[in-house]
Structures are given as structure tokens and as C-alpha cells.
Amino acid sequence: MKIWTIEEEASALRARFEGVNRAAFARDHEVKGGQAMIYQHITGRRPLNLEAATVYAKGFGCSLAEISPRLAGEAQKAAALTSDATPAASPTVAPWPFSSIDRERIEALPAERLKHLEGVMLFALQGYSDGATTITVPERPASSFAAPTRGSVVDIDVAADEFPMRIKGLPPAPWEGGNTTHQAEANPKIRISTQTGVVANVGPGEPYAANDKFEKVPEMADVRLAAGDGIENHLEEQTGVMHFRRSFLRAVGADAGKARVVYAKGDSMEPIIRDGAALLVVPNEDLTVRDLAAGGVYAINYDGKMIVKTVTRDRLTKQWVARSFNPAYPDIPLENGTPVRVLGQVVWSGARLRDDEAGQWVKS
């Protein structure tokens, strides 16, 4: 008998499944792993084992050797070894010691009653071992909660809680001595150290609403807005997501999937926007340069290059210019005939703090 390779086994099995509904076959013949396992077998990703090959042989009405000569040979060797072995002696079953009690009655008891009966028997055996001739079985302790009958009144303080809703690690509930929601909102935890001598310009954090979920914002890691010289972006594809609270996105007009996360390149907008900072941009190409006079930071396409700047009117020339926060960079004229298109507003910036920056100031 020629032994097939794994690929040959898979090919032969795949031919048998042509025109056969794999999902129905897996269901009718109880194939372990279901339709997905059949797919792995017919593609050779997982070699056949004896159990699976036996199921396939039974399902297709063929011999095991027609499914896998390899496994058929192994099965024959196992059968030969089994026939040569000495049959094991069947265990001796001890007779039932209680003539007045049917074994079926004991085995029909629920687990709780069996446990109680076991305890009673252990108690009696211990008494016999100690030389007692009469055993007084103690009464079963009454349950703290009896199953109520229809129309009865139940004390909720002692009622059994079969499905407790408390989760370990959470603060105690109000009825356990903890704060109510109103008390927790009125006394939020202070997030910054209150150590004597430490000064910080922050206050207690406001609690978020219980239904304030996070929303995914597409991240375009390959897109750079120049905080310096202009940058041409050749790729504008989504590379990941960042999570923001829905309430924050709604507050800045960036909810409902309107926002995008890109990154700054350069130091022209420092100290407000750092080199490499993540920028949350709300696209709005209906804006004109004059719409930006109220202030803010904007993403601008300047002659095909992407920049991030504020927009203001120059005091001397009275012309609109793109201005940097860093005074070392000159203004960029926006009314000199160069194609200018406002892409959207930057509403948030996040960057890693440098190691040489202090996080707290201590009184001397």
C-alpha cells in the first residue's frame, strides 16, 4: 500500500468534497472543529488524524484506507498490538451493603442532599469508631433563607442573592457605606499632589458621565503638517486609530467621524505645538482665509504643501498672512497670488514632554 503525503491526502479529500456542503457535512457527522476544520484538512494546513479520518470514511461510505493509507496502516498496527495483549481482568464490584435501601434512591438524590447524607454517615462512623452504641444525628442547620411561597413576604435583608452584581475591586456601594453618585460628583478626587510647598496651576478633574464612551478617530501617521517649511504629502492613508472621549469630540466639533489625527513636523509652532506632536484636525474646506480672523490654528494647503499656522492680518501691509508661534520664523503671505486652500482647524495637540522639563514647581 502506497503511503500518501499530507498534500496527497488533502488533495484526495478535497476531491471528495467537490459539490458537498461542508457546513452540513460537519453538522450531520459531528466533525470536531466544524466547517473550519474541514477547510484546514482539504487545504493541507492541518494533517488528518485518525479520529477525523474515521469520521470522513463513515460520512462518505468508504474505507479508512481510501481516506488515508497512512492512518489505515497505523490503525492496523494498533489492532494487532491490542489482539496480542492479555485481556485485563474485569474489576470486582462490591455488593450493595444496605439491603433495606435501594441503590437507585440514593443515586437519584440531588447533589446537596447527597452531601448532607455523606456528612451524616461520616458523623455516625466517627461515633462508632469512638465506641458509641447509639448515634444521635444533629439537626441540619436551618438555611438563612427559605424558598418563598406564593403570596408570602420576604425580608430583603436576609434574602439569598444568587446572582450578586458586585464586582471585586470597586468602591463600596451607597448601601454599603460608600458615596452616592451626587456625593462622588460633588467631591471629585484631586489628581495632582497636594503636598505642602508644591504649586500647580491645576484643579480637581471633573467626573465624566457614566455613558460617556470613547470614539475611534482615524490616524494618518504618514501625513505631516509642516511647523516650519512646507511638506508635500504623497500618502494620505489611514494607518491606525486613536481614542477620544465622545463628549470632548462633540465639544470641539469633531464628533460623528469628522476628525482625523495627523502629525506636526518642525518647531515653528513651538511652544504650543511641538515637533512630532499629534494633531486632531477637523476638516472643513468651505473656510476661506477671512473666516480665520477670529483666531485658532489651521491646516493649510499652501501651493501644494501642507502647513499648520495661525492666520492674521499684517499691521503694516494689511495683507493676510500665515503666522508661526515661534518668532524666529517669518510670516507667509497669503494674498500674493500663490494657491491657498484651508483644509480644516486643529483643535487639539498632544506630545511627549522632554526630560529637561519640570512637572512641578516647589516654593523655595
Short mmCIF file of C-alpha atoms in Angstrom, two decimals:
data_model
loop_
_atom_site.label_atom_id
_atom_site.label_comp_id
_atom_site.label_asym_id
_atom_site.label_seq_id
_atom_site.Cartn_x
_atom_site.Cartn_y
_atom_site.Cartn_z
CA MET A 1 0.00 0.00 0.00
CA LYS A 2 1.47 3.33 -1.08
CA ILE A 3 1.57 5.88 1.72
CA TRP A 4 0.34 9.31 0.63
CA THR A 5 1.96 12.56 1.56
CA ILE A 6 -0.01 15.14 3.54
CA GLU A 7 -0.59 17.09 0.30
CA GLU A 8 -1.89 13.96 -1.46
CA GLU A 9 -4.26 13.21 1.42
CA ALA A 10 -5.56 16.77 1.30
CA SER A 11 -6.00 16.64 -2.49
CA ALA A 12 -7.95 13.35 -2.36
CA LEU A 13 -10.19 14.67 0.43
CA ARG A 14 -10.73 17.94 -1.43
CA ALA A 15 -11.91 15.98 -4.48
CA ARG A 16 -14.48 14.12 -2.35
CA PHE A 17 -15.88 17.41 -1.02
CA GLU A 18 -16.49 18.84 -4.50
CA GLY A 19 -20.20 19.70 -4.66
CA VAL A 20 -20.70 18.78 -0.97
CA ASN A 21 -21.99 21.35 1.53
CA ARG A 22 -19.17 21.36 4.10
CA ALA A 23 -21.21 23.03 6.82
CA ALA A 24 -24.00 20.44 6.51
CA PHE A 25 -21.46 17.57 6.42
CA ALA A 26 -19.76 18.87 9.58
CA ARG A 27 -23.10 19.19 11.33
CA ASP A 28 -24.54 15.82 10.25
CA HIS A 29 -21.38 13.82 11.02
CA GLU A 30 -20.25 15.81 14.10
CA VAL A 31 -16.87 16.83 12.73
CA LYS A 32 -14.85 18.34 15.56
CA GLY A 33 -13.96 21.91 14.66
CA GLY A 34 -16.81 22.08 12.16
CA GLN A 35 -16.54 23.53 8.68
CA ALA A 36 -13.33 25.39 9.57
CA MET A 37 -11.58 22.11 10.42
CA ILE A 38 -12.70 20.58 7.12
CA TYR A 39 -11.17 23.54 5.31
CA GLN A 40 -7.86 23.05 7.10
CA HIS A 41 -7.84 19.33 6.20
CA ILE A 42 -8.65 19.75 2.49
CA THR A 43 -6.05 22.52 2.11
CA GLY A 44 -3.33 20.57 3.91
CA ARG A 45 -2.88 23.21 6.58
CA ARG A 46 -3.57 20.59 9.23
CA PRO A 47 -2.74 16.88 8.66
CA LEU A 48 -5.51 14.32 9.14
CA ASN A 49 -5.64 12.42 12.41
CA LEU A 50 -7.24 9.03 12.98
CA GLU A 51 -10.40 10.42 14.57
CA ALA A 52 -11.09 12.87 11.73
CA ALA A 53 -10.24 10.33 9.01
CA THR A 54 -12.64 7.82 10.58
CA VAL A 55 -15.44 10.42 10.54
CA TYR A 56 -14.76 11.21 6.86
CA ALA A 57 -14.70 7.50 5.92
CA LYS A 58 -18.03 6.94 7.67
CA GLY A 59 -19.55 10.07 6.12
CA PHE A 60 -18.51 9.17 2.57
CA GLY A 61 -19.22 5.46 3.00
CA CYS A 62 -15.70 4.34 2.12
CA SER A 63 -12.82 2.58 3.84
CA LEU A 64 -10.28 4.32 6.04
CA ALA A 65 -7.56 3.41 3.52
CA GLU A 66 -9.39 5.42 0.82
CA ILE A 67 -9.18 8.50 3.03
CA SER A 68 -5.62 7.98 4.34
CA PRO A 69 -3.48 4.87 3.72
CA ARG A 70 -1.09 6.23 6.35
CA LEU A 71 -3.70 6.24 9.11
CA ALA A 72 -5.17 2.90 7.95
CA GLY A 73 -1.74 1.32 8.46
CA GLU A 74 -1.39 2.83 11.90
CA ALA A 75 -4.86 1.55 12.84
CA GLN A 76 -3.93 -1.98 11.72
CA LYS A 77 -0.75 -1.94 13.81
CA ALA A 78 -2.70 -0.75 16.86
CA ALA A 79 -5.29 -3.50 16.36
CA ALA A 80 -2.56 -6.15 16.14
CA LEU A 81 -0.99 -4.97 19.37
CA THR A 82 -4.35 -4.98 21.11
CA SER A 83 -5.17 -8.54 20.00
CA ASP A 84 -1.83 -9.82 21.31
CA ALA A 85 -2.28 -8.22 24.72
CA THR A 86 -3.67 -10.21 27.62
CA PRO A 87 -7.20 -9.01 28.39
CA ALA A 88 -7.39 -7.23 31.69
CA ALA A 89 -9.45 -8.81 34.42
CA SER A 90 -12.77 -7.10 34.96
CA PRO A 91 -12.97 -5.32 38.31
CA THR A 92 -14.97 -6.95 41.06
CA VAL A 93 -17.99 -4.91 42.07
CA ALA A 94 -18.60 -4.91 45.81
CA PRO A 95 -22.14 -5.87 46.85
CA TRP A 96 -24.53 -3.10 47.99
CA PRO A 97 -24.31 -3.09 51.82
CA PHE A 98 -27.78 -1.67 52.59
CA SER A 99 -30.44 -4.29 51.97
CA SER A 100 -33.36 -2.05 53.02
CA ILE A 101 -32.29 0.92 50.85
CA ASP A 102 -32.43 0.79 47.10
CA ARG A 103 -29.25 1.99 45.39
CA GLU A 104 -31.33 3.89 42.82
CA ARG A 105 -32.92 6.01 45.56
CA ILE A 106 -29.51 7.16 46.75
CA GLU A 107 -28.23 7.92 43.26
CA ALA A 108 -31.40 9.88 42.46
CA LEU A 109 -30.80 12.39 45.26
CA PRO A 110 -29.65 15.90 44.25
CA ALA A 111 -26.04 16.88 44.97
CA GLU A 112 -26.96 18.99 48.03
CA ARG A 113 -28.87 16.14 49.67
CA LEU A 114 -26.07 13.68 48.86
CA LYS A 115 -23.57 15.98 50.55
CA HIS A 116 -25.77 16.19 53.64
CA LEU A 117 -26.20 12.39 53.70
CA GLU A 118 -22.45 11.95 53.41
CA GLY A 119 -21.95 14.22 56.42
CA VAL A 120 -24.47 12.25 58.48
CA MET A 121 -22.74 8.97 57.62
CA LEU A 122 -19.31 10.39 58.49
CA PHE A 123 -20.70 11.60 61.81
CA ALA A 124 -22.11 8.14 62.55
CA LEU A 125 -18.91 6.34 61.54
CA GLN A 126 -16.87 8.62 63.76
CA GLY A 127 -19.18 7.79 66.66
CA TYR A 128 -18.82 4.05 66.07
CA SER A 129 -15.05 4.44 65.93
CA ASP A 130 -15.16 6.17 69.33
CA GLY A 131 -17.07 3.20 70.85
CA ALA A 132 -20.57 4.73 70.88
CA THR A 133 -23.51 2.32 70.65
CA THR A 134 -26.18 4.95 69.93
CA ILE A 135 -25.74 7.78 67.45
CA THR A 136 -27.81 10.97 67.73
CA VAL A 137 -27.79 12.70 64.39
CA PRO A 138 -27.67 16.51 64.78
CA GLU A 139 -30.37 18.51 63.11
CA ARG A 140 -29.47 20.15 59.84
CA PRO A 141 -28.88 23.86 60.42
CA ALA A 142 -31.72 25.95 59.09
CA SER A 143 -30.98 27.93 55.97
CA SER A 144 -30.79 31.68 56.37
CA PHE A 145 -33.33 31.95 53.60
CA ALA A 146 -36.24 29.62 52.91
CA ALA A 147 -37.71 29.47 49.45
CA PRO A 148 -40.72 31.80 49.46
CA THR A 149 -44.20 30.59 48.64
CA ARG A 150 -46.66 32.48 46.52
CA GLY A 151 -48.11 35.41 48.42
CA SER A 152 -45.51 35.27 51.21
CA VAL A 153 -43.44 38.24 52.39
CA VAL A 154 -39.64 38.05 52.07
CA ASP A 155 -37.16 40.00 54.20
CA ILE A 156 -34.88 41.52 51.60
CA ASP A 157 -32.04 41.91 54.13
CA VAL A 158 -31.73 38.13 54.56
CA ALA A 159 -32.83 37.01 51.09
CA ALA A 160 -30.26 34.97 49.21
CA ASP A 161 -28.55 36.79 46.36
CA GLU A 162 -27.95 34.03 43.85
CA PHE A 163 -26.56 36.41 41.21
CA PRO A 164 -24.61 39.15 43.03
CA MET A 165 -23.83 42.19 40.90
CA ARG A 166 -20.92 43.48 42.93
CA ILE A 167 -17.51 43.34 41.25
CA LYS A 168 -14.37 42.91 43.33
CA GLY A 169 -12.12 45.96 43.48
CA LEU A 170 -14.87 48.56 43.04
CA PRO A 171 -15.65 51.19 45.72
CA PRO A 172 -18.42 50.22 48.16
CA ALA A 173 -21.99 50.91 47.09
CA PRO A 174 -24.04 53.60 48.93
CA TRP A 175 -25.91 50.93 50.94
CA GLU A 176 -22.50 49.56 51.98
CA GLY A 177 -21.32 52.91 53.32
CA GLY A 178 -19.95 54.33 50.05
CA ASN A 179 -20.77 57.62 48.34
CA THR A 180 -23.79 58.21 46.16
CA THR A 181 -23.33 59.47 42.60
CA HIS A 182 -24.19 63.00 43.72
CA GLN A 183 -21.62 62.86 46.54
CA ALA A 184 -18.93 61.49 44.20
CA GLU A 185 -19.55 64.30 41.68
CA ALA A 186 -19.51 66.94 44.42
CA ASN A 187 -16.21 65.64 45.87
CA PRO A 188 -14.04 64.51 42.95
CA LYS A 189 -10.62 63.12 43.63
CA ILE A 190 -7.76 65.58 43.24
CA ARG A 191 -5.44 64.27 40.55
CA ILE A 192 -2.39 66.36 41.43
CA SER A 193 -0.27 66.15 44.57
CA THR A 194 -1.44 68.37 47.47
CA GLN A 195 1.87 68.05 49.28
CA THR A 196 2.82 71.19 51.21
CA GLY A 197 5.02 73.51 49.16
CA VAL A 198 4.00 72.15 45.77
CA VAL A 199 2.38 74.72 43.49
CA ALA A 200 0.48 73.72 40.34
CA ASN A 201 -1.98 75.60 38.14
CA VAL A 202 -4.49 72.75 38.01
CA GLY A 203 -7.67 71.89 39.84
CA PRO A 204 -9.72 68.78 40.57
CA GLY A 205 -10.72 66.80 37.50
CA GLU A 206 -14.40 66.84 36.59
CA PRO A 207 -16.07 63.40 36.58
CA TYR A 208 -17.28 62.03 33.25
CA ALA A 209 -20.83 60.87 32.69
CA ALA A 210 -21.36 57.13 33.00
CA ASN A 211 -22.44 56.90 29.35
CA ASP A 212 -19.52 58.98 28.01
CA LYS A 213 -17.88 56.42 25.75
CA PHE A 214 -14.71 56.60 23.69
CA GLU A 215 -14.83 57.13 19.94
CA LYS A 216 -12.22 55.98 17.42
CA VAL A 217 -10.60 58.68 15.28
CA PRO A 218 -8.68 57.62 12.15
CA GLU A 219 -4.91 58.18 12.41
CA MET A 220 -2.84 59.07 9.36
CA ALA A 221 0.70 58.58 10.63
CA ASP A 222 2.24 59.31 7.21
CA VAL A 223 0.64 62.78 6.93
CA ARG A 224 2.77 65.65 8.25
CA LEU A 225 1.72 69.27 8.70
CA ALA A 226 4.80 71.45 8.47
CA ALA A 227 5.50 73.57 11.52
CA GLY A 228 8.36 75.08 9.51
CA ASP A 229 8.95 74.72 5.77
CA GLY A 230 6.09 73.24 3.72
CA ILE A 231 5.81 69.48 3.23
CA GLU A 232 4.39 67.59 0.27
CA ASN A 233 2.40 64.54 1.44
CA HIS A 234 2.23 61.78 -1.15
CA LEU A 235 0.30 59.31 1.03
CA GLU A 236 -2.92 60.10 2.91
CA GLU A 237 -3.99 56.65 4.05
CA GLN A 238 -5.32 55.58 7.44
CA THR A 239 -2.69 53.72 9.47
CA GLY A 240 -4.49 53.28 12.78
CA VAL A 241 -6.92 54.86 15.24
CA MET A 242 -6.75 57.00 18.40
CA HIS A 243 -9.44 57.08 21.08
CA PHE A 244 -11.03 60.29 22.35
CA ARG A 245 -13.96 60.81 24.69
CA ARG A 246 -17.15 61.45 22.75
CA SER A 247 -18.00 64.46 24.90
CA PHE A 248 -14.67 66.11 24.04
CA LEU A 249 -15.08 65.47 20.32
CA ARG A 250 -18.59 66.90 20.46
CA ALA A 251 -17.34 69.99 22.30
CA VAL A 252 -14.77 70.81 19.61
CA GLY A 253 -16.98 69.90 16.67
CA ALA A 254 -15.04 66.75 15.85
CA ASP A 255 -17.67 64.09 16.56
CA ALA A 256 -19.56 61.83 14.14
CA GLY A 257 -16.37 60.68 12.40
CA LYS A 258 -15.37 64.13 11.12
CA ALA A 259 -11.90 64.32 12.71
CA ARG A 260 -8.50 62.98 11.62
CA VAL A 261 -5.20 62.65 13.52
CA VAL A 262 -2.03 63.78 11.71
CA TYR A 263 1.39 64.86 12.98
CA ALA A 264 3.41 68.08 13.12
CA LYS A 265 6.92 68.40 11.67
CA GLY A 266 9.22 71.23 12.74
CA ASP A 267 9.47 73.78 15.56
CA SER A 268 7.86 76.89 14.01
CA MET A 269 4.74 76.49 16.21
CA GLU A 270 6.56 75.91 19.49
CA PRO A 271 5.95 76.16 22.36
CA ILE A 272 2.25 75.48 21.61
CA ILE A 273 2.78 72.67 19.08
CA ARG A 274 5.89 70.53 19.48
CA ASP A 275 7.84 68.83 16.75
CA GLY A 276 6.24 65.40 16.25
CA ALA A 277 3.05 66.30 18.15
CA ALA A 278 -0.19 64.54 17.27
CA LEU A 279 -2.78 66.96 15.87
CA LEU A 280 -6.55 66.49 15.87
CA VAL A 281 -7.84 68.16 12.71
CA VAL A 282 -11.49 68.84 11.85
CA PRO A 283 -11.58 69.04 8.02
CA ASN A 284 -13.60 71.95 6.61
CA GLU A 285 -12.68 73.02 3.10
CA ASP A 286 -15.51 75.58 2.96
CA LEU A 287 -13.43 78.01 5.07
CA THR A 288 -11.73 80.99 3.46
CA VAL A 289 -8.74 82.94 4.75
CA ARG A 290 -11.02 85.69 6.06
CA ASP A 291 -13.06 83.14 8.06
CA LEU A 292 -9.96 82.52 10.17
CA ALA A 293 -9.64 86.05 11.56
CA ALA A 294 -11.29 85.02 14.84
CA GLY A 295 -8.19 83.06 15.80
CA GLY A 296 -7.24 79.42 16.11
CA VAL A 297 -4.74 77.11 14.45
CA TYR A 298 -5.41 75.75 10.97
CA ALA A 299 -4.14 73.19 8.48
CA ILE A 300 -3.47 74.98 5.18
CA ASN A 301 -2.50 73.75 1.72
CA TYR A 302 -0.05 76.41 0.54
CA ASP A 303 0.95 75.90 -3.08
CA GLY A 304 0.57 72.13 -2.72
CA LYS A 305 2.44 71.96 0.59
CA MET A 306 0.84 71.28 3.97
CA ILE A 307 1.47 73.74 6.80
CA VAL A 308 -0.02 74.37 10.24
CA LYS A 309 -0.29 78.07 11.20
CA THR A 310 -2.45 80.77 12.65
CA VAL A 311 -3.91 83.37 10.28
CA THR A 312 -3.84 87.11 10.94
CA ARG A 313 -3.67 90.45 9.11
CA ASP A 314 -0.25 92.10 8.97
CA ARG A 315 -0.31 95.53 10.65
CA LEU A 316 1.87 97.24 8.05
CA THR A 317 0.77 95.70 4.76
CA LYS A 318 -2.84 94.98 5.84
CA GLN A 319 -2.47 91.66 3.97
CA TRP A 320 -3.48 88.25 5.33
CA VAL A 321 -0.51 86.14 6.45
CA ALA A 322 0.11 82.70 7.99
CA ARG A 323 1.98 83.28 11.24
CA SER A 324 4.04 80.97 13.45
CA PHE A 325 4.08 80.97 17.25
CA ASN A 326 7.87 80.81 17.12
CA PRO A 327 9.05 84.41 16.41
CA ALA A 328 12.16 83.08 14.65
CA TYR A 329 10.03 82.20 11.61
CA PRO A 330 8.80 84.91 9.21
CA ASP A 331 5.17 85.34 8.14
CA ILE A 332 3.95 83.63 4.98
CA PRO A 333 1.89 85.95 2.69
CA LEU A 334 -1.46 84.50 1.66
CA GLU A 335 -2.55 87.17 -0.85
CA ASN A 336 0.38 87.19 -3.26
CA GLY A 337 -1.23 85.00 -5.93
CA THR A 338 0.00 81.69 -4.51
CA PRO A 339 -2.74 78.99 -4.43
CA VAL A 340 -4.01 78.72 -0.86
CA ARG A 341 -6.67 76.35 0.46
CA VAL A 342 -7.75 75.98 4.10
CA LEU A 343 -8.10 72.27 4.96
CA GLY A 344 -9.51 72.46 8.48
CA GLN A 345 -8.99 73.54 12.07
CA VAL A 346 -6.54 71.99 14.54
CA VAL A 347 -8.46 71.60 17.82
CA TRP A 348 -6.05 69.52 19.92
CA SER A 349 -2.35 68.77 20.15
CA GLY A 350 -0.57 66.10 22.15
CA ALA A 351 3.16 65.50 22.52
CA ARG A 352 5.63 63.79 24.82
CA LEU A 353 7.27 66.08 27.39
CA ARG A 354 11.03 66.34 27.17
CA ASP A 355 13.17 65.03 30.00
CA ASP A 356 14.52 68.52 30.79
CA GLU A 357 11.06 69.91 31.58
CA ALA A 358 9.88 70.18 35.18
CA GLY A 359 6.42 68.95 36.02
CA GLN A 360 6.02 70.75 39.35
CA TRP A 361 7.34 73.93 40.90
CA VAL A 362 8.29 73.95 44.61
CA LYS A 363 8.41 77.11 46.70
CA SER A 364 11.93 77.97 47.82
#
